[in-house]
mmCIF file of C-alpha atoms in Angstrom:
data_model
loop_
_atom_site.group_PDB
_atom_site.id
_atom_site.type_symbol
_atom_site.label_atom_id
_atom_site.label_comp_id
_atom_site.label_asym_id
_atom_site.label_seq_id
_atom_site.Cartn_x
_atom_site.Cartn_y
_atom_site.Cartn_z
ATOM 1 C CA LEU A 225 21.079 -4.443 29.736
ATOM 2 C CA THR A 226 23.368 -3.646 26.643
ATOM 3 C CA ARG A 227 19.927 -1.976 25.003
ATOM 4 C CA LEU A 228 18.967 0.023 28.740
ATOM 5 C CA SER A 229 22.592 0.864 29.344
ATOM 6 C CA ARG A 230 21.801 3.206 26.173
ATOM 7 C CA ILE A 231 18.837 3.816 26.873
ATOM 8 C CA ASP A 232 19.248 5.577 30.711
ATOM 9 C CA PRO A 233 22.547 4.210 31.674
ATOM 10 C CA ALA A 234 21.854 5.627 35.824
ATOM 11 C CA VAL A 235 18.698 2.978 35.321
ATOM 12 C CA ALA A 236 21.087 0.034 33.887
ATOM 13 C CA THR A 237 23.911 0.236 37.085
ATOM 14 C CA ASP A 238 21.166 -0.080 39.623
ATOM 15 C CA VAL A 239 19.327 -3.608 37.549
ATOM 16 C CA ASN A 240 23.112 -5.045 36.470
ATOM 17 C CA THR A 241 23.644 -4.351 40.749
ATOM 18 C CA ARG A 242 20.336 -5.924 41.518
ATOM 19 C CA LEU A 243 20.798 -8.430 39.268
ATOM 20 C CA GLY A 244 24.510 -8.911 41.331
ATOM 21 C CA ASP A 245 22.752 -9.381 44.627
ATOM 22 C CA LEU A 246 20.182 -11.377 43.778
ATOM 23 C CA PHE A 247 22.665 -13.875 43.040
ATOM 24 C CA GLY A 248 25.194 -13.224 45.988
ATOM 25 C CA GLU A 249 27.771 -10.987 44.320
ATOM 26 C CA GLN A 250 28.855 -9.006 46.416
ATOM 27 C CA ARG A 251 29.513 -5.688 46.813
ATOM 28 C CA PRO A 252 32.321 -3.250 46.686
ATOM 29 C CA LEU A 253 31.908 -2.559 50.510
ATOM 30 C CA GLY A 254 30.807 -6.293 51.459
ATOM 31 C CA VAL A 255 33.877 -6.868 49.737
ATOM 32 C CA TRP A 256 36.724 -4.112 50.939
ATOM 33 C CA MET A 257 34.868 -4.999 54.731
ATOM 34 C CA ASN A 258 35.660 -9.195 54.388
ATOM 35 C CA LYS A 259 39.245 -8.360 53.031
ATOM 36 C CA VAL A 260 40.520 -5.997 55.678
ATOM 37 C CA THR A 261 38.364 -8.433 57.879
ATOM 38 C CA ASP A 262 40.127 -11.795 56.348
ATOM 39 C CA LYS A 263 43.435 -10.212 57.149
ATOM 40 C CA VAL A 264 43.104 -10.937 60.979
ATOM 41 C CA LEU A 265 40.932 -13.531 60.935
ATOM 42 C CA GLY A 266 41.016 -15.162 57.392
ATOM 43 C CA PRO A 267 43.485 -17.742 59.014
ATOM 44 C CA MET A 268 41.230 -18.847 61.729
ATOM 45 C CA LEU A 269 37.664 -18.517 59.517
ATOM 46 C CA GLY A 270 39.254 -19.049 56.597
ATOM 47 C CA GLY A 271 37.421 -16.829 52.988
ATOM 48 C CA ASN A 272 34.808 -13.771 53.949
ATOM 49 C CA SER A 273 35.524 -13.418 57.827
ATOM 50 C CA ALA A 274 33.391 -10.784 57.417
ATOM 51 C CA SER A 275 30.251 -12.366 55.759
ATOM 52 C CA LYS A 276 30.754 -15.582 58.271
ATOM 53 C CA ILE A 277 30.706 -13.320 60.808
ATOM 54 C CA ALA A 278 27.894 -11.431 60.511
ATOM 55 C CA ALA A 279 25.207 -14.624 59.407
ATOM 56 C CA PHE A 280 26.277 -15.638 62.539
ATOM 57 C CA SER A 281 25.695 -12.971 65.021
ATOM 58 C CA ASN A 282 22.106 -12.301 62.912
ATOM 59 C CA SER A 283 21.382 -16.484 63.697
ATOM 60 C CA ALA A 284 22.706 -16.042 66.885
ATOM 61 C CA MET A 285 20.026 -12.912 67.759
ATOM 62 C CA TRP A 286 17.512 -14.067 65.520
ATOM 63 C CA HIS A 287 17.074 -17.254 68.271
ATOM 64 C CA TRP A 288 17.742 -14.771 71.300
ATOM 65 C CA ASN A 289 14.945 -12.155 70.259
ATOM 66 C CA LEU A 290 11.966 -13.794 68.033
ATOM 67 C CA GLY A 291 12.913 -17.927 67.860
ATOM 68 C CA ALA A 292 13.130 -20.217 71.518
ATOM 69 C CA GLY A 293 9.574 -19.883 71.727
ATOM 70 C CA ASN A 294 9.264 -16.133 72.227
ATOM 71 C CA ILE A 295 5.144 -16.467 71.796
ATOM 72 C CA GLY A 296 5.138 -12.727 71.841
ATOM 73 C CA TYR A 297 6.834 -12.745 68.353
ATOM 74 C CA THR A 298 4.857 -15.390 66.793
ATOM 75 C CA ILE A 299 1.306 -14.025 68.349
ATOM 76 C CA THR A 300 2.347 -10.341 66.619
ATOM 77 C CA GLN A 301 3.706 -12.387 62.842
ATOM 78 C CA ALA A 302 0.351 -14.054 63.185
ATOM 79 C CA LEU A 303 -1.707 -10.875 63.034
ATOM 80 C CA SER A 304 0.515 -9.289 60.989
ATOM 81 C CA PRO A 305 -2.334 -9.153 57.959
ATOM 82 C CA ILE A 306 -3.956 -6.648 60.553
ATOM 83 C CA GLN A 307 -1.617 -4.263 59.555
ATOM 84 C CA THR A 308 -0.982 -5.385 55.911
ATOM 85 C CA VAL A 309 -3.460 -6.674 54.585
ATOM 86 C CA LEU A 310 -6.473 -4.820 55.700
ATOM 87 C CA PRO A 311 -5.480 -1.194 53.998
ATOM 88 C CA GLU A 312 -4.168 -2.810 51.009
ATOM 89 C CA ILE A 313 -7.386 -4.024 50.158
ATOM 90 C CA ALA A 314 -8.852 -0.327 50.538
ATOM 91 C CA TYR A 315 -6.090 0.272 47.761
ATOM 92 C CA VAL A 316 -6.688 -2.010 45.909
ATOM 93 C CA LEU A 317 -9.964 -1.071 45.466
ATOM 94 C CA ASN A 318 -10.148 2.137 45.892
ATOM 95 C CA GLY A 319 -6.603 3.491 44.781
ATOM 96 C CA VAL A 320 -5.920 4.666 40.928
ATOM 97 C CA PRO A 321 -4.848 2.025 38.676
ATOM 98 C CA LYS A 322 -1.822 3.540 37.507
ATOM 99 C CA HIS A 323 -0.670 3.762 40.695
ATOM 100 C CA LEU A 324 -1.364 0.129 41.225
ATOM 101 C CA ALA A 325 0.263 -0.602 37.685
ATOM 102 C CA ASN A 326 4.013 -0.116 40.174
ATOM 103 C CA PHE A 327 2.967 -3.495 41.807
ATOM 104 C CA TYR A 328 0.535 -5.346 39.814
ATOM 105 C CA ASP A 329 0.970 -6.365 36.362
ATOM 106 C CA HIS A 330 -3.603 -6.571 36.078
ATOM 107 C CA PHE A 331 -3.129 -2.586 36.608
ATOM 108 C CA ALA A 332 0.026 -2.592 34.498
ATOM 109 C CA ALA A 333 -1.914 -4.245 31.302
ATOM 110 C CA GLY A 334 -4.382 -1.696 31.073
ATOM 111 C CA GLY A 335 -6.676 -3.247 32.942
ATOM 112 C CA THR A 336 -9.740 -2.156 34.785
ATOM 113 C CA LYS A 337 -11.326 -2.941 38.252
ATOM 114 C CA GLY A 338 -14.740 -4.851 36.493
ATOM 115 C CA PRO A 339 -17.936 -4.180 38.303
ATOM 116 C CA VAL A 340 -16.495 -3.555 41.700
ATOM 117 C CA GLY A 341 -20.442 -2.065 42.759
ATOM 118 C CA VAL A 342 -20.507 0.056 46.286
ATOM 119 C CA VAL A 343 -16.855 -0.287 48.090
ATOM 120 C CA SER A 344 -17.372 1.291 51.425
ATOM 121 C CA VAL A 345 -15.267 1.629 54.633
ATOM 122 C CA LEU A 346 -15.875 -1.437 56.410
ATOM 123 C CA SER A 347 -15.529 -3.347 53.266
ATOM 124 C CA PRO A 348 -11.909 -4.993 53.490
ATOM 125 C CA LEU A 349 -12.916 -6.073 56.952
ATOM 126 C CA LYS A 350 -16.089 -7.906 54.810
ATOM 127 C CA LEU A 351 -13.627 -9.282 52.419
ATOM 128 C CA ALA A 352 -11.061 -10.154 54.996
ATOM 129 C CA VAL A 353 -13.446 -11.784 57.542
ATOM 130 C CA GLN A 354 -14.850 -13.901 54.308
ATOM 131 C CA SER A 355 -11.141 -14.618 52.553
ATOM 132 C CA ALA A 356 -10.675 -16.510 56.225
ATOM 133 C CA ARG A 357 -13.909 -18.315 55.671
ATOM 134 C CA ASN A 358 -12.737 -19.144 52.262
ATOM 135 C CA MET A 359 -9.180 -20.321 53.574
ATOM 136 C CA ARG A 360 -11.083 -22.903 56.025
ATOM 137 C CA LYS A 361 -13.688 -24.796 52.351
ATOM 138 C CA PRO A 362 -10.921 -23.926 49.925
ATOM 139 C CA SER A 363 -12.924 -23.304 45.980
ATOM 140 C CA GLU A 364 -11.376 -25.111 43.571
ATOM 141 C CA SER A 365 -9.687 -21.452 42.403
ATOM 142 C CA LEU A 366 -7.977 -20.875 45.567
ATOM 143 C CA LEU A 367 -6.710 -24.669 45.411
ATOM 144 C CA GLN A 368 -4.881 -23.967 42.359
ATOM 145 C CA VAL A 369 -4.318 -21.028 43.062
ATOM 146 C CA PHE A 370 -2.396 -22.687 46.383
ATOM 147 C CA GLU A 371 -0.546 -25.189 44.501
ATOM 148 C CA GLN A 372 1.066 -23.129 42.244
ATOM 149 C CA ALA A 373 1.698 -21.060 45.166
ATOM 150 C CA VAL A 374 3.400 -23.753 46.870
ATOM 151 C CA ASN A 375 5.582 -25.031 44.002
ATOM 152 C CA GLU A 376 6.983 -21.889 43.682
ATOM 153 C CA ARG A 377 7.285 -21.339 47.148
ATOM 154 C CA VAL A 378 5.341 -18.044 47.496
ATOM 155 C CA VAL A 379 3.940 -19.297 50.966
ATOM 156 C CA GLY A 380 7.827 -20.240 52.689
ATOM 157 C CA PRO A 381 8.798 -18.559 55.287
ATOM 158 C CA ARG A 382 10.806 -15.716 54.407
ATOM 159 C CA ILE A 383 12.079 -14.313 57.314
ATOM 160 C CA THR A 384 13.681 -17.339 58.764
ATOM 161 C CA GLU A 385 15.122 -18.436 56.186
ATOM 162 C CA GLU A 386 16.670 -15.451 54.461
ATOM 163 C CA PHE A 387 18.464 -14.578 58.215
ATOM 164 C CA ILE A 388 18.789 -18.113 59.465
ATOM 165 C CA GLY A 389 18.635 -20.475 57.389
ATOM 166 C CA GLU A 390 16.460 -23.439 56.638
ATOM 167 C CA SER A 391 16.307 -26.083 59.340
ATOM 168 C CA ALA A 392 18.049 -29.567 57.731
ATOM 169 C CA GLN A 393 16.342 -31.212 60.475
ATOM 170 C CA ARG A 394 12.750 -31.595 61.700
ATOM 171 C CA ILE A 395 11.054 -31.481 64.933
ATOM 172 C CA THR A 396 9.758 -34.451 65.272
ATOM 173 C CA ASP A 397 12.864 -36.481 64.097
ATOM 174 C CA LEU A 398 14.185 -37.022 67.820
ATOM 175 C CA ARG A 399 16.051 -40.252 66.471
ATOM 176 C CA GLY A 400 18.111 -38.354 65.455
ATOM 177 C CA ALA A 401 18.131 -35.470 68.036
ATOM 178 C CA PHE A 402 20.098 -37.590 70.060
ATOM 179 C CA SER A 403 21.847 -39.155 68.440
ATOM 180 C CA SER A 404 24.366 -37.357 68.696
ATOM 181 C CA GLY A 405 25.567 -33.216 69.578
ATOM 182 C CA GLU A 406 26.046 -32.118 66.550
ATOM 183 C CA GLY A 407 21.310 -33.991 66.182
ATOM 184 C CA PHE A 408 20.814 -32.335 69.073
ATOM 185 C CA THR A 409 21.960 -28.983 68.475
ATOM 186 C CA GLY A 410 20.009 -28.994 64.875
ATOM 187 C CA TRP A 411 16.954 -30.396 66.699
ATOM 188 C CA LEU A 412 16.797 -27.247 70.102
ATOM 189 C CA ARG A 413 16.993 -24.940 66.314
ATOM 190 C CA SER A 414 15.048 -26.364 64.331
ATOM 191 C CA LEU A 415 12.298 -26.845 67.065
ATOM 192 C CA SER A 416 13.765 -22.753 67.399
ATOM 193 C CA GLU A 417 12.611 -22.061 63.961
ATOM 194 C CA PHE A 418 9.395 -24.275 64.406
ATOM 195 C CA MET A 419 6.722 -21.921 65.648
ATOM 196 C CA PRO A 420 7.458 -18.692 63.779
ATOM 197 C CA ALA A 421 7.591 -20.137 60.772
ATOM 198 C CA GLN A 422 4.748 -21.243 60.804
ATOM 199 C CA ALA A 423 3.212 -18.441 62.031
ATOM 200 C CA GLU A 424 4.908 -16.026 58.617
ATOM 201 C CA ARG A 425 3.373 -18.984 56.013
ATOM 202 C CA PHE A 426 -0.282 -18.832 57.815
ATOM 203 C CA SER A 427 0.248 -15.485 57.327
ATOM 204 C CA ARG A 428 2.074 -15.773 52.961
ATOM 205 C CA ALA A 429 -1.154 -17.997 52.742
ATOM 206 C CA TYR A 430 -4.247 -16.225 54.254
ATOM 207 C CA SER A 431 -2.859 -12.571 52.519
ATOM 208 C CA LEU A 432 -2.925 -15.899 48.761
ATOM 209 C CA THR A 433 -6.453 -15.907 50.053
ATOM 210 C CA VAL A 434 -7.341 -12.470 50.723
ATOM 211 C CA GLY A 435 -4.965 -11.684 46.875
ATOM 212 C CA HIS A 436 -7.290 -14.665 45.278
ATOM 213 C CA ASP A 437 -10.521 -13.520 45.780
ATOM 214 C CA VAL A 438 -9.619 -10.090 45.870
ATOM 215 C CA GLY A 439 -8.635 -10.610 41.692
ATOM 216 C CA LYS A 440 -11.528 -13.040 41.459
ATOM 217 C CA ASN A 441 -14.179 -11.446 42.739
ATOM 218 C CA PHE A 442 -13.454 -7.608 42.325
ATOM 219 C CA LEU A 443 -11.154 -7.476 38.914
ATOM 220 C CA GLY A 444 -12.244 -10.186 37.307
ATOM 221 C CA LEU A 445 -9.295 -12.321 36.619
ATOM 222 C CA GLU A 446 -8.824 -16.753 35.709
ATOM 223 C CA GLY A 447 -6.136 -18.504 35.506
ATOM 224 C CA GLU A 448 -2.693 -17.492 35.339
ATOM 225 C CA LYS A 449 -3.704 -13.533 35.577
ATOM 226 C CA LEU A 450 -5.710 -14.836 38.967
ATOM 227 C CA TYR A 451 -2.300 -16.319 40.586
ATOM 228 C CA ARG A 452 -0.326 -13.461 40.134
ATOM 229 C CA PHE A 453 -2.099 -10.712 41.133
ATOM 230 C CA ALA A 454 -2.982 -12.820 44.180
ATOM 231 C CA LYS A 455 1.069 -13.464 44.239
ATOM 232 C CA GLN A 456 2.321 -9.959 43.866
ATOM 233 C CA PHE A 457 -1.112 -8.879 46.850
ATOM 234 C CA VAL A 458 1.444 -11.550 49.108
ATOM 235 C CA ILE A 459 4.743 -9.672 47.742
ATOM 236 C CA LYS A 460 3.086 -6.725 48.176
ATOM 237 C CA THR A 461 1.948 -7.322 51.619
ATOM 238 C CA ASN A 462 4.347 -9.542 53.517
ATOM 239 C CA TYR A 463 7.137 -8.197 51.760
ATOM 240 C CA LEU A 464 10.741 -9.726 50.388
ATOM 241 C CA TYR A 465 13.816 -9.931 52.498
ATOM 242 C CA ALA A 466 16.710 -11.441 50.054
ATOM 243 C CA ALA A 467 19.432 -9.640 49.615
ATOM 244 C CA ALA A 468 18.216 -8.254 46.446
ATOM 245 C CA ASP A 469 15.066 -6.602 48.256
ATOM 246 C CA ARG A 470 17.518 -4.842 51.038
ATOM 247 C CA PRO A 471 18.271 -1.393 50.644
ATOM 248 C CA GLY A 472 22.352 -1.288 49.609
ATOM 249 C CA MET A 473 23.677 -0.434 52.962
ATOM 250 C CA PHE A 474 22.781 -3.359 54.621
ATOM 251 C CA THR A 475 23.478 -6.328 52.365
ATOM 252 C CA THR A 476 27.438 -5.521 53.423
ATOM 253 C CA PRO A 477 28.597 -8.084 56.097
ATOM 254 C CA ALA A 478 27.487 -4.449 59.226
ATOM 255 C CA GLY A 479 24.493 -4.220 56.975
ATOM 256 C CA THR A 480 22.753 -7.450 57.479
ATOM 257 C CA MET A 481 23.868 -7.328 61.171
ATOM 258 C CA PHE A 482 22.646 -3.903 61.444
ATOM 259 C CA GLY A 483 19.557 -4.431 59.311
ATOM 260 C CA GLN A 484 17.934 -7.323 60.296
ATOM 261 C CA PHE A 485 15.275 -6.419 62.480
ATOM 262 C CA LYS A 486 14.261 -2.836 60.290
ATOM 263 C CA ASN A 487 13.755 -4.701 56.990
ATOM 264 C CA TRP A 488 9.937 -4.821 58.231
ATOM 265 C CA MET A 489 10.229 -1.640 59.509
ATOM 266 C CA MET A 490 11.008 -0.049 56.712
ATOM 267 C CA HIS A 491 8.547 -1.850 54.268
ATOM 268 C CA TYR A 492 6.194 -0.242 56.600
ATOM 269 C CA MET A 493 7.051 3.205 56.213
ATOM 270 C CA TYR A 494 7.751 3.004 52.675
ATOM 271 C CA THR A 495 4.006 1.642 52.695
ATOM 272 C CA MET A 496 2.575 4.245 55.064
ATOM 273 C CA MET A 497 4.293 7.399 53.132
ATOM 274 C CA GLU A 498 2.587 5.193 49.966
ATOM 275 C CA TYR A 499 -0.504 5.748 51.538
ATOM 276 C CA THR A 500 0.255 8.883 52.444
ATOM 277 C CA GLY A 501 0.747 10.162 48.873
ATOM 278 C CA GLU A 502 -2.374 8.522 47.894
ATOM 279 C CA GLY A 503 -4.543 10.226 50.492
ATOM 280 C CA LEU A 504 -2.848 13.410 49.671
ATOM 281 C CA SER A 505 -3.100 13.279 46.042
ATOM 282 C CA HIS A 506 -6.944 12.150 45.616
ATOM 283 C CA GLY A 507 -8.568 12.072 48.589
ATOM 284 C CA ASN A 508 -8.494 8.079 49.525
ATOM 285 C CA TRP A 509 -7.276 7.591 52.847
ATOM 286 C CA SER A 510 -8.636 4.496 53.693
ATOM 287 C CA PRO A 511 -5.740 2.622 52.907
ATOM 288 C CA LEU A 512 -3.857 4.290 55.397
ATOM 289 C CA LEU A 513 -6.644 4.587 58.020
ATOM 290 C CA TRP A 514 -6.814 1.093 58.310
ATOM 291 C CA GLN A 515 -3.114 1.517 58.577
ATOM 292 C CA GLN A 516 -3.292 3.087 61.549
ATOM 293 C CA ALA A 517 -5.996 1.382 62.968
ATOM 294 C CA GLY A 518 -4.652 -2.428 61.839
ATOM 295 C CA THR A 519 -1.807 -1.171 63.890
ATOM 296 C CA TRP A 520 -2.905 0.395 66.953
ATOM 297 C CA ALA A 521 -5.435 -2.556 67.683
ATOM 298 C CA VAL A 522 -2.527 -4.747 67.245
ATOM 299 C CA GLY A 523 0.368 -3.401 69.462
ATOM 300 C CA GLY A 524 -0.986 0.464 70.189
ATOM 301 C CA LEU A 525 0.440 4.050 69.452
ATOM 302 C CA ALA A 526 3.632 2.557 70.394
ATOM 303 C CA ALA A 527 3.601 0.236 68.234
ATOM 304 C CA SER A 528 3.067 3.664 65.200
ATOM 305 C CA PRO A 529 5.512 6.288 63.990
ATOM 306 C CA LEU A 530 2.698 8.565 65.227
ATOM 307 C CA ILE A 531 4.209 8.451 68.698
ATOM 308 C CA ASN A 532 7.017 10.436 67.835
ATOM 309 C CA VAL A 533 4.019 13.200 66.877
ATOM 310 C CA ALA A 534 2.412 12.401 69.793
ATOM 311 C CA ASP A 535 6.192 13.334 71.794
ATOM 312 C CA ALA A 536 6.342 16.088 69.802
ATOM 313 C CA PHE A 537 2.940 17.761 70.737
ATOM 314 C CA ASN A 538 3.270 17.315 73.853
ATOM 315 C CA ASN A 539 6.794 18.603 74.748
ATOM 316 C CA ALA A 540 5.327 21.583 72.835
ATOM 317 C CA PHE A 541 2.964 21.884 75.625
ATOM 318 C CA SER A 542 3.745 20.353 78.914
ATOM 319 C CA ASP A 543 7.233 19.469 80.437
ATOM 320 C CA LYS A 544 6.136 16.527 82.254
ATOM 321 C CA SER A 545 7.026 13.381 79.514
ATOM 322 C CA ARG A 546 3.389 12.013 77.664
ATOM 323 C CA LEU A 547 3.148 8.791 79.796
ATOM 324 C CA GLU A 548 3.147 11.108 83.143
ATOM 325 C CA ASN A 549 0.557 13.167 81.219
ATOM 326 C CA SER A 550 -1.585 10.986 80.133
ATOM 327 C CA TYR A 551 -2.240 8.295 82.782
ATOM 328 C CA GLU A 552 -2.371 11.554 84.610
ATOM 329 C CA LEU A 553 -5.463 12.355 82.633
ATOM 330 C CA PHE A 554 -6.954 9.434 81.077
ATOM 331 C CA GLY A 555 -6.312 6.610 84.339
ATOM 332 C CA LYS A 556 -4.335 3.628 83.828
ATOM 333 C CA ASN A 557 -7.130 1.635 81.688
ATOM 334 C CA VAL A 558 -7.250 4.426 79.085
ATOM 335 C CA SER A 559 -3.954 5.282 78.337
ATOM 336 C CA ASP A 560 -2.959 0.883 78.948
ATOM 337 C CA GLY A 561 -5.328 0.357 75.373
ATOM 338 C CA VAL A 562 -4.448 3.589 73.579
ATOM 339 C CA TYR A 563 -0.364 2.883 74.219
ATOM 340 C CA TYR A 564 -0.230 -0.815 73.900
ATOM 341 C CA GLY A 565 -3.886 -1.604 72.488
ATOM 342 C CA LEU A 566 -6.431 -4.009 72.086
ATOM 343 C CA PRO A 567 -4.296 -7.090 74.078
ATOM 344 C CA SER A 568 -3.515 -4.594 76.790
ATOM 345 C CA LEU A 569 -7.072 -5.757 77.418
ATOM 346 C CA LEU A 570 -5.691 -9.274 78.170
ATOM 347 C CA GLY A 571 -3.064 -7.352 80.778
ATOM 348 C CA VAL A 572 -0.733 -8.294 77.993
ATOM 349 C CA SER A 573 1.474 -5.759 75.537
ATOM 350 C CA LEU A 574 3.232 -7.421 71.716
ATOM 351 C CA SER A 575 4.904 -3.292 71.116
#
C-alpha cells in the first residue's frame, strides 16, 4: 500500500477502505450513526446499537419476506443461472480478451481462448445443458474442482450467511429443538433458512460446473488454473455479498437496511451495462440478448429494467396505462406471457 500510495494515492485510499470493510472496520459515517444512536439506546443495547438494530432488522425482514417456506424465492434462486450463467458463457466465448481480463486471471495473464471452434448463438444453451448432465456424473477433474471449492467455501450460501448469519442448529436436531424455548426458536430459524440456502448452493454448484466445462473444453485449462477460472466464473455469475463487495453507501447501519434487497439488482444492472458496452463497442450482442431472454423466461418483462422503456414508449403515445393497452390489444394469455414470463403458463408469477 505504501508503494501504491506513491503511484496513485486515490486508488491506495480506496484499497485501504475496502480492506477495512473486509476486516469489519466501520467507515466514518457508520461510526457517527452508532455514536448518535448509542447516546439513546446504548444503556439498553450496549455499544454499536445502530449496527445491532440493523442486523436484527435484516434478519427479521429476510425471514419474513424470503424465508419461512417462501417457495417462490427458492425457485427463483435455483433458476438464477438462467439469467446470469447463460449470458456469461456467451461473454467468455465471444468477448474481447482485454475486457475479460478484468474478471478472469487467465485473460489477465495473456491467455487465449484456444481452439474454440465455431460458436453459434445456441452454444451457451447447449453448454448449459451438457454441464447439467456433467453435474450428475462428474468427471475426476470436476470432482477435484468441487473438493477445492468446498474447502474454500466457494459454493456456500453467501446471501443467507451474510444477511442473517450461519445457522448454529440443524433442522434434523429435533431433540435440541424441543429441549428449550431458545432451542425451538433456533430450530425454526434453521427450518426457515433451509430451502433458500440449498437453492443457493445448487445455483453456485451449477455455476462452478459450467465454469469448469468452459475452462477445460474451450480454454484448455488444467489443475490450479482451471479451478481459479471456475471459481471466478462463480463469483461473476452469483455475485458476492460481504461488506467489501457492496457499495460504500450500503455498509453503514442504515445502508445495510436499505440495501439488503438491492445488491443482486445492482450487480445485475452492472453486468447489463457491461454487456451493452460489449455490443456497442464490438458488435457482440449475444451476452445481452441471452441475459434479457433469461430474465424474460423467469420473470417476464416485469423482472427486466426494460419495463421502464416500455412505460416511456407507452406514455408518449397513449393516455392509458401500459397494462390497459396490452391486455386490450393482445388479450390475457399473451399479455401474461409477456409480463410474467414462462411461469405464467402455469398460472403463477415469480416476478
